[in-house]
Tab-separated table of C-alpha atoms in Angstrom:
chain	number	residue	atom	x	y	z
A	1	MET	CA	33.882	13.067	-74.515
A	2	LYS	CA	34.117	9.157	-73.498
A	3	ARG	CA	36.183	10.772	-70.477
A	4	ILE	CA	33.526	12.586	-69.690
A	5	ILE	CA	30.723	9.951	-69.853
A	6	ALA	CA	32.883	7.739	-67.694
A	7	LEU	CA	33.112	10.834	-64.945
A	8	VAL	CA	29.074	11.803	-65.285
A	9	LEU	CA	28.853	7.898	-64.857
A	10	ALA	CA	31.035	7.595	-61.817
A	11	LEU	CA	29.108	10.514	-60.366
A	12	VAL	CA	25.954	8.833	-60.742
A	13	LEU	CA	27.078	6.049	-58.739
A	14	VAL	CA	28.350	7.643	-55.793
A	15	LEU	CA	24.620	10.055	-55.845
A	16	SER	CA	22.955	6.397	-55.960
A	17	PHE	CA	25.480	4.942	-52.960
A	18	ALA	CA	24.743	7.696	-51.285
A	19	ALA	CA	21.141	7.978	-51.866
A	20	CYS	CA	20.783	4.191	-50.633
A	21	ALA	CA	22.730	4.661	-48.229
A	22	LYS	CA	20.427	7.335	-46.731
A	23	THR	CA	17.321	5.401	-47.094
A	24	ASP	CA	18.688	2.620	-45.278
A	25	THR	CA	19.461	4.865	-42.071
A	26	LYS	CA	16.400	6.446	-42.280
A	27	GLY	CA	14.544	2.697	-42.600
A	28	ASP	CA	16.779	1.407	-40.279
A	29	ALA	CA	14.647	1.685	-36.909
A	30	LYS	CA	17.774	1.956	-34.879
A	31	ALA	CA	18.587	4.814	-36.534
A	32	GLU	CA	15.578	6.456	-36.609
A	33	TYR	CA	15.389	7.219	-32.325
A	34	LYS	CA	17.182	6.110	-29.593
A	35	VAL	CA	15.942	5.580	-26.070
A	36	ALA	CA	17.135	7.623	-22.692
A	37	MET	CA	15.619	7.183	-19.607
A	38	ILE	CA	16.701	10.392	-16.519
A	39	THR	CA	16.424	9.312	-13.513
A	40	ASP	CA	15.107	12.124	-10.826
A	41	TYR	CA	16.400	12.128	-7.805
A	42	GLY	CA	17.529	8.418	-7.257
A	43	ASP	CA	19.200	5.842	-9.003
A	44	ILE	CA	17.846	2.801	-11.268
A	45	THR	CA	18.414	0.084	-7.703
A	46	ASP	CA	15.516	2.719	-5.912
A	47	GLN	CA	13.332	-1.356	-5.868
A	48	SER	CA	10.513	1.168	-6.949
A	49	PHE	CA	10.033	4.420	-10.336
A	50	ASN	CA	13.502	4.600	-11.077
A	51	GLN	CA	14.329	0.689	-11.086
A	52	THR	CA	10.782	-0.142	-12.404
A	53	THR	CA	11.067	2.601	-15.338
A	54	TYR	CA	14.803	1.786	-15.905
A	55	GLU	CA	14.570	-2.123	-16.574
A	56	ALA	CA	11.247	-1.860	-18.600
A	57	ALA	CA	12.723	0.905	-20.827
A	58	LYS	CA	16.085	-1.289	-21.136
A	59	GLY	CA	13.983	-4.285	-21.389
A	60	TRP	CA	11.906	-3.436	-24.125
A	61	CYS	CA	15.420	-1.712	-25.864
A	62	GLU	CA	16.970	-4.978	-25.978
A	63	ALA	CA	14.317	-6.622	-27.665
A	64	ASN	CA	13.593	-4.272	-30.368
A	65	GLY	CA	17.343	-3.459	-31.023
A	66	VAL	CA	16.981	0.405	-30.424
A	67	ASP	CA	19.843	2.194	-28.490
A	68	PHE	CA	19.197	2.639	-24.521
A	69	THR	CA	21.078	4.461	-21.834
A	70	TYR	CA	20.276	6.421	-18.863
A	71	TYR	CA	21.506	9.654	-17.282
A	72	LYS	CA	21.193	10.066	-13.448
A	73	PRO	CA	21.650	14.295	-12.502
A	74	THR	CA	24.094	15.166	-10.140
A	75	GLY	CA	21.458	16.820	-7.897
A	76	ASP	CA	17.716	16.771	-6.920
A	77	SER	CA	16.758	20.414	-9.252
A	78	THR	CA	15.357	21.138	-12.109
A	79	GLU	CA	18.577	22.203	-13.479
A	80	ALA	CA	20.330	19.500	-12.844
A	81	ARG	CA	17.368	17.585	-14.612
A	82	VAL	CA	17.862	19.748	-17.503
A	83	GLU	CA	21.756	19.640	-17.989
A	84	MET	CA	21.392	15.802	-18.299
A	85	LEU	CA	18.268	16.056	-20.861
A	86	ASP	CA	20.356	18.253	-23.106
A	87	LYS	CA	23.483	15.568	-22.565
A	88	ALA	CA	21.081	13.100	-23.469
A	89	VAL	CA	19.851	14.665	-26.980
A	90	ALA	CA	23.892	15.982	-27.740
A	91	ASP	CA	24.087	12.734	-27.528
A	92	GLY	CA	21.624	11.599	-30.122
A	93	TYR	CA	19.107	10.069	-27.910
A	94	ASN	CA	15.356	10.967	-29.149
A	95	VAL	CA	12.821	9.350	-27.091
A	96	ILE	CA	13.353	10.808	-23.414
A	97	VAL	CA	11.811	8.440	-20.778
A	98	CYS	CA	10.691	10.681	-17.575
A	99	PRO	CA	9.542	8.723	-14.219
A	100	GLY	CA	7.776	10.843	-11.166
A	101	TYR	CA	6.391	13.854	-10.605
A	102	ALA	CA	9.832	15.748	-10.197
A	103	PHE	CA	10.344	16.096	-13.910
A	104	ALA	CA	7.876	18.624	-14.387
A	105	GLY	CA	10.079	21.203	-14.017
A	106	MET	CA	12.194	20.080	-16.650
A	107	LEU	CA	9.816	19.511	-18.839
A	108	VAL	CA	8.586	22.733	-18.628
A	109	GLU	CA	11.791	24.225	-18.703
A	110	GLY	CA	13.497	21.736	-21.762
A	111	ALA	CA	10.885	20.112	-23.916
A	112	PRO	CA	9.984	22.945	-25.505
A	113	ASN	CA	13.540	23.864	-26.837
A	114	TYR	CA	13.396	20.413	-28.512
A	115	PRO	CA	10.000	19.792	-30.164
A	116	ASP	CA	11.497	16.629	-32.374
A	117	VAL	CA	12.339	14.911	-29.380
A	118	LYS	CA	9.281	12.699	-27.630
A	119	PHE	CA	8.800	12.795	-24.829
A	120	VAL	CA	7.495	9.665	-22.356
A	121	ALA	CA	6.611	11.414	-18.579
A	122	LEU	CA	4.636	8.759	-15.744
A	123	ASP	CA	3.039	10.312	-12.664
A	124	VAL	CA	3.403	13.674	-14.039
A	125	ALA	CA	0.016	15.445	-13.181
A	126	LEU	CA	-1.461	18.742	-14.521
A	127	GLY	CA	-0.757	20.236	-11.827
A	128	ASP	CA	2.585	19.227	-11.507
A	129	LEU	CA	2.731	21.165	-14.634
A	130	LEU	CA	0.677	23.880	-14.163
A	131	GLY	CA	2.881	24.600	-10.937
A	132	GLU	CA	6.340	24.873	-12.886
A	133	ALA	CA	4.164	27.011	-15.852
A	134	VAL	CA	2.734	29.584	-13.730
A	135	GLY	CA	4.672	29.951	-11.401
A	136	ALA	CA	3.864	31.887	-7.740
A	137	ASP	CA	0.498	32.911	-9.387
A	138	TYR	CA	-0.750	29.572	-9.002
A	139	ASP	CA	-3.741	28.901	-6.999
A	140	TYR	CA	-3.308	24.841	-7.309
A	141	ASN	CA	-6.503	24.532	-9.066
A	142	PRO	CA	-5.418	23.105	-12.563
A	143	ASP	CA	-8.956	23.568	-13.708
A	144	ASN	CA	-8.656	27.576	-13.220
A	145	TRP	CA	-5.767	27.074	-16.039
A	146	LYS	CA	-4.759	25.916	-19.587
A	147	LEU	CA	-1.446	24.898	-19.854
A	148	ALA	CA	-1.396	25.481	-23.459
A	149	ASP	CA	-1.085	29.456	-22.755
A	150	TYR	CA	2.073	29.120	-20.633
A	151	VAL	CA	4.040	26.647	-22.202
A	152	ASP	CA	4.230	24.258	-25.395
A	153	LEU	CA	4.233	20.928	-24.457
A	154	SER	CA	3.049	19.209	-27.598
A	155	ASN	CA	5.436	16.917	-27.739
A	156	VAL	CA	5.292	15.483	-24.072
A	157	TYR	CA	2.975	12.356	-22.946
A	158	CYS	CA	1.842	12.216	-19.423
A	159	ALA	CA	0.620	9.015	-17.404
A	160	VAL	CA	-0.676	9.550	-14.434
A	161	TYR	CA	-2.676	6.675	-12.203
A	162	GLN	CA	-5.712	6.081	-9.982
A	163	GLU	CA	-3.875	5.341	-6.856
A	164	GLU	CA	-6.400	5.901	-4.831
A	165	LEU	CA	-7.741	2.604	-6.360
A	166	CYS	CA	-4.897	0.343	-5.868
A	167	GLY	CA	-4.370	1.961	-2.299
A	168	TYR	CA	-8.377	0.676	-1.834
A	169	MET	CA	-7.690	-2.478	-2.786
A	170	ALA	CA	-4.605	-2.547	-0.346
A	171	GLY	CA	-6.485	-1.478	2.798
A	172	TYR	CA	-9.557	-3.588	2.230
A	173	ALA	CA	-7.026	-7.152	1.713
A	174	ALA	CA	-5.400	-5.695	5.106
A	175	VAL	CA	-8.585	-5.755	6.808
A	176	LYS	CA	-10.193	-8.741	5.551
A	177	LEU	CA	-7.190	-10.687	5.792
A	178	GLY	CA	-7.649	-9.747	9.592
A	179	TYR	CA	-5.465	-6.799	10.628
A	180	GLU	CA	-7.282	-4.418	12.676
A	181	LYS	CA	-4.774	-2.026	13.411
A	182	LEU	CA	-3.184	-0.646	10.598
A	183	GLY	CA	-0.808	2.144	10.092
A	184	PHE	CA	-0.167	4.340	6.725
A	185	LEU	CA	3.176	5.678	6.371
A	186	GLY	CA	3.695	8.130	3.062
A	187	GLY	CA	6.485	9.760	1.596
A	188	MET	CA	5.697	13.618	1.239
A	189	ALA	CA	2.440	14.265	1.107
A	190	VAL	CA	1.789	15.016	-3.110
A	191	PRO	CA	-1.091	14.325	-4.453
A	192	ALA	CA	0.018	10.627	-5.732
A	193	VAL	CA	0.786	9.627	-2.128
A	194	ILE	CA	-2.203	11.598	-0.471
A	195	ARG	CA	-4.070	9.524	-3.008
A	196	TYR	CA	-2.696	5.841	-2.225
A	197	GLY	CA	-3.354	6.923	1.748
A	198	PHE	CA	-6.683	8.055	1.313
A	199	GLY	CA	-7.752	5.485	-0.805
A	200	PHE	CA	-6.268	3.095	2.023
A	201	VAL	CA	-8.358	4.208	4.098
A	202	GLN	CA	-11.917	3.823	2.013
A	203	GLY	CA	-10.627	0.076	1.545
A	204	ALA	CA	-10.082	-0.754	4.724
A	205	ASP	CA	-13.208	1.237	6.448
A	206	ALA	CA	-15.055	-0.839	3.491
A	207	ALA	CA	-14.045	-4.141	4.203
A	208	ALA	CA	-14.383	-2.989	8.049
A	209	VAL	CA	-18.038	-2.089	7.596
A	210	GLU	CA	-18.559	-5.543	6.109
A	211	LEU	CA	-17.194	-7.350	8.369
A	212	ASP	CA	-18.743	-5.660	11.518
A	213	LYS	CA	-15.881	-4.379	13.659
A	214	LYS	CA	-14.024	-1.452	14.058
A	215	ILE	CA	-10.295	-0.833	12.994
A	216	ASP	CA	-7.583	1.873	13.902
A	217	ILE	CA	-5.078	3.663	11.737
A	218	ASN	CA	-2.115	5.935	11.861
A	219	TYR	CA	-1.412	8.027	9.892
A	220	ALA	CA	1.502	10.183	9.073
A	221	TYR	CA	4.179	11.216	6.237
A	222	GLY	CA	7.768	11.622	6.297
A	223	ASN	CA	8.027	14.447	4.604
A	224	GLN	CA	10.656	12.287	2.674
A	225	PHE	CA	11.169	9.536	0.075
A	226	PHE	CA	13.938	7.611	2.322
A	227	GLY	CA	13.430	5.946	5.658
A	228	ASP	CA	15.990	7.440	8.438
A	229	ALA	CA	16.438	6.868	12.479
A	230	ASP	CA	13.562	9.484	13.216
A	231	ILE	CA	11.308	7.728	11.004
A	232	THR	CA	12.331	4.138	12.290
A	233	ALA	CA	11.236	5.883	16.037
A	234	LYS	CA	8.357	6.655	15.142
A	235	MET	CA	7.254	3.317	13.632
A	236	ASP	CA	8.714	1.747	16.850
A	237	THR	CA	5.862	3.466	18.586
A	238	TRP	CA	3.016	2.493	16.798
A	239	TYR	CA	4.048	-0.865	16.424
A	240	LYS	CA	5.012	-1.073	19.719
A	241	ALA	CA	1.581	-0.104	20.682
A	242	GLY	CA	-0.165	-2.496	18.905
A	243	THR	CA	0.064	-1.548	15.102
A	244	GLU	CA	0.191	-4.748	13.121
A	245	CYS	CA	0.372	-3.368	9.613
A	246	VAL	CA	2.095	-0.398	8.281
A	247	PHE	CA	1.430	0.628	4.399
A	248	ALA	CA	4.884	2.325	3.700
A	249	CYS	CA	4.111	4.724	0.781
A	250	GLY	CA	6.724	6.435	-0.653
A	251	GLY	CA	10.524	5.085	-2.664
A	252	GLY	CA	12.605	3.694	0.165
A	253	ILE	CA	10.827	4.879	3.286
A	254	PHE	CA	9.859	1.119	3.217
A	255	ASP	CA	13.004	0.783	4.889
A	256	SER	CA	11.709	2.759	8.045
A	257	ALA	CA	8.691	0.993	8.331
A	258	ALA	CA	10.132	-2.838	7.798
A	259	GLU	CA	12.939	-2.455	9.900
A	260	ALA	CA	10.740	-1.345	13.399
A	261	ALA	CA	8.349	-4.257	12.037
A	262	ALA	CA	11.148	-6.946	12.096
A	263	LYS	CA	11.327	-6.095	15.834
A	264	VAL	CA	7.846	-7.168	16.418
A	265	ASP	CA	7.548	-9.959	13.777
A	266	ALA	CA	4.957	-7.148	12.600
A	267	LYS	CA	3.496	-6.692	8.741
A	268	VAL	CA	4.129	-4.327	5.737
A	269	ILE	CA	2.641	-3.286	2.301
A	270	GLY	CA	4.354	-2.121	-0.560
A	271	VAL	CA	4.449	0.325	-3.194
A	272	ASP	CA	4.420	0.928	-6.806
A	273	VAL	CA	5.841	-2.328	-7.774
A	274	ASP	CA	5.678	-5.503	-5.731
A	275	GLN	CA	8.175	-5.237	-3.273
A	276	ALA	CA	7.611	-8.495	-1.569
A	277	ALA	CA	11.103	-9.730	-2.657
A	278	ILE	CA	13.062	-6.498	-1.806
A	279	ILE	CA	11.293	-6.401	1.982
A	280	ASP	CA	11.069	-9.902	2.729
A	281	GLY	CA	14.572	-10.667	0.956
A	282	LYS	CA	16.305	-7.938	3.563
A	283	TYR	CA	13.762	-7.905	6.700
A	284	GLY	CA	12.017	-11.031	6.799
A	285	GLU	CA	10.319	-13.934	4.659
A	286	GLY	CA	6.843	-13.300	4.828
A	287	MET	CA	6.628	-9.447	6.351
A	288	THR	CA	5.033	-8.111	3.096
A	289	VAL	CA	1.099	-8.954	2.986
A	290	THR	CA	0.735	-7.188	-0.369
A	291	SER	CA	1.760	-4.369	-2.924
A	292	ALA	CA	-0.218	-1.068	-4.302
A	293	MET	CA	0.968	-1.259	-7.511
A	294	LYS	CA	0.689	0.853	-10.276
A	295	GLY	CA	1.499	0.160	-14.040
A	296	LEU	CA	4.959	1.998	-14.469
A	297	ALA	CA	6.045	-0.453	-17.017
A	298	PRO	CA	2.939	-1.992	-19.240
A	299	THR	CA	2.745	2.200	-19.822
A	300	VAL	CA	6.795	2.042	-21.152
A	301	THR	CA	6.323	-0.598	-23.370
A	302	THR	CA	3.068	0.570	-24.624
A	303	LEU	CA	4.411	3.934	-25.509
A	304	LEU	CA	7.404	2.735	-27.106
A	305	ASP	CA	5.748	0.295	-29.213
A	306	GLY	CA	3.463	3.171	-29.975
A	307	ILE	CA	6.515	5.338	-31.082
A	308	LYS	CA	8.095	2.148	-33.034
A	309	ALA	CA	4.995	1.724	-34.797
A	310	GLY	CA	4.537	5.579	-35.893
A	311	LYS	CA	1.663	6.329	-33.714
A	312	TRP	CA	2.815	8.835	-31.191
A	313	ALA	CA	0.388	11.357	-32.998
A	314	ASP	CA	-2.000	9.461	-30.700
A	315	TYR	CA	0.251	10.029	-27.693
A	316	ALA	CA	1.615	13.334	-27.765
A	317	GLY	CA	0.481	16.373	-25.910
A	318	LYS	CA	-2.153	14.487	-23.715
A	319	ILE	CA	-2.189	13.768	-19.910
A	320	GLU	CA	-4.014	10.327	-19.462
A	321	THR	CA	-4.966	9.148	-16.475
A	322	LEU	CA	-4.702	5.490	-16.126
A	323	GLY	CA	-6.746	3.027	-13.955
A	324	LEU	CA	-9.209	0.073	-14.304
A	325	VAL	CA	-9.526	-1.055	-18.041
A	326	SER	CA	-10.492	-4.823	-17.638
A	327	GLU	CA	-12.147	-6.569	-14.774
A	328	ASP	CA	-9.157	-8.598	-15.440
A	329	PRO	CA	-6.692	-7.581	-12.033
A	330	GLU	CA	-3.917	-8.122	-14.114
A	331	ALA	CA	-4.444	-5.976	-17.116
A	332	ASN	CA	-5.339	-2.776	-15.119
A	333	TYR	CA	-2.659	-0.415	-15.015
A	334	VAL	CA	-3.292	-0.300	-10.885
A	335	GLN	CA	-3.645	-3.509	-8.585
A	336	ILE	CA	-2.365	-5.654	-6.174
A	337	PRO	CA	0.039	-8.856	-7.393
A	338	ILE	CA	-1.724	-12.067	-7.359
A	339	ALA	CA	1.578	-14.503	-6.989
A	340	THR	CA	2.827	-12.422	-3.569
A	341	THR	CA	-0.379	-10.971	-1.945
A	342	GLN	CA	-0.906	-13.292	1.260
A	343	PHE	CA	-4.122	-14.656	0.299
A	344	GLU	CA	-6.159	-16.959	2.895
A	345	ASP	CA	-8.868	-19.513	2.865
A	346	GLY	CA	-12.026	-17.575	4.767
A	347	LYS	CA	-10.286	-14.095	4.770
A	348	PHE	CA	-9.665	-13.329	1.679
A	349	THR	CA	-8.379	-15.461	-1.586
A	350	ALA	CA	-7.682	-14.308	-5.121
A	351	ASP	CA	-11.337	-15.200	-6.033
A	352	ASP	CA	-12.052	-12.418	-3.479
A	353	TYR	CA	-9.776	-10.228	-4.790
A	354	LYS	CA	-11.089	-10.934	-8.699
A	355	ALA	CA	-14.463	-10.185	-7.666
A	356	LEU	CA	-13.389	-6.906	-5.684
A	357	VAL	CA	-11.560	-5.603	-9.286
A	358	ALA	CA	-14.989	-6.827	-10.936
A	359	ASP	CA	-17.538	-4.679	-8.858
A	360	MET	CA	-14.728	-1.619	-9.138
A	361	PHE	CA	-14.652	-2.306	-12.879
A	362	ALA	CA	-18.446	-2.369	-13.432
A	363	GLY	CA	-18.719	0.638	-10.722
A	364	LYS	CA	-20.557	-1.117	-8.004
A	365	ILE	CA	-17.422	0.347	-5.808
A	366	THR	CA	-16.945	3.626	-6.276
A	367	VAL	CA	-13.769	5.516	-4.493
A	368	SER	CA	-13.066	9.229	-4.123
A	369	ASN	CA	-9.970	10.408	-5.715
A	370	ALA	CA	-10.465	13.783	-3.564
A	371	ILE	CA	-7.401	14.729	-1.721
A	372	ASP	CA	-8.305	18.027	0.095
A	373	ALA	CA	-9.576	16.079	3.698
A	374	MET	CA	-9.597	12.809	4.884
A	375	PRO	CA	-11.918	10.614	3.715
A	376	LYS	CA	-15.478	10.312	5.974
A	377	THR	CA	-14.802	6.576	7.748
A	378	THR	CA	-17.596	4.213	8.846
A	379	ASN	CA	-15.805	1.524	11.243
A	380	ALA	CA	-11.875	3.128	10.991
A	381	THR	CA	-10.971	5.822	13.410
A	382	VAL	CA	-8.259	7.530	12.140
A	383	ASP	CA	-5.322	9.305	13.593
A	384	ASP	CA	-3.766	11.742	11.449
A	385	GLN	CA	-0.887	12.831	12.697
A	386	GLY	CA	1.170	14.716	9.979
A	387	ASN	CA	4.490	14.741	9.334
A	388	ILE	CA	6.723	13.310	11.553
A	389	LYS	CA	9.670	15.406	10.190
């Protein structure tokens, strides 16, 4: 009898330890979730989407004791990105961060397979998702379609940005600082890049009207997100013909604009993040007038904070457009950098920029986000040259 009682007590103790171990694991934030980022077709040193997202996610995870890694697809395709998603989930990662519109196909194809995984997608718009979900019948008008009729993305949060606003700020600042012959070099003519460009045109024109001067804008897309000899040659023709400053909008395509600018001591405007350090460091001190930035890093940290706090339900299944949330420029998801913008007394100062943002936030200045046609201008002459390649 004593032996039976001893065995029962031993079994109870074993079960108790097992229960405690299970409870401890469940209560441990490290064990609850692991964060992985998947790169698009670039890598984590691209000085743009991938690098900014990687650094934000890695930094947050290190500060919060959460396991983090990243995966780089073997090619630029939905299939390659889904392959990395499958590997990440197999490795135990259950929060997946995806930077860029190229992830629409992966989300449509892969996210429904993992309903317990949380997906944080940056710059993936409704139209991107519908294009993948609907297929050949999609008419590129999101208002005509209901995404839920085609795919369940209830475990996905998408953030998109009002690029037209920071594009406007950059164009306005450039003209106020005295540049009258501008250029816009976009990557591919996808909606986000077009919004940047059209906002830039609107801001430059508004500043020209205020200054009562005429300005010229060369406008083109490289049809790729990296620079090469052909695009550099095109930039050479712009700068040699008098262009003073080019807004290089599209990942590594700034290389072509900056390489050409360096030959004639001209200027460049960066994009997505503050690119002054990389552009100036590589091509010449003082080359970068400003950068039109979107808040990729704040989005990542906000979402990871929310997941940690158990507030995923506040984000899941949503596509949110992020822009101005304050008259304080540095509190917004779209801005130009106060620290590195080449402000100049008597032309355009940090205080002037703050006043501009306050007027935009108050609705005194409105910027169109339409992308179907080049904005109408009053004092700016735009030479739309289409795709370079």
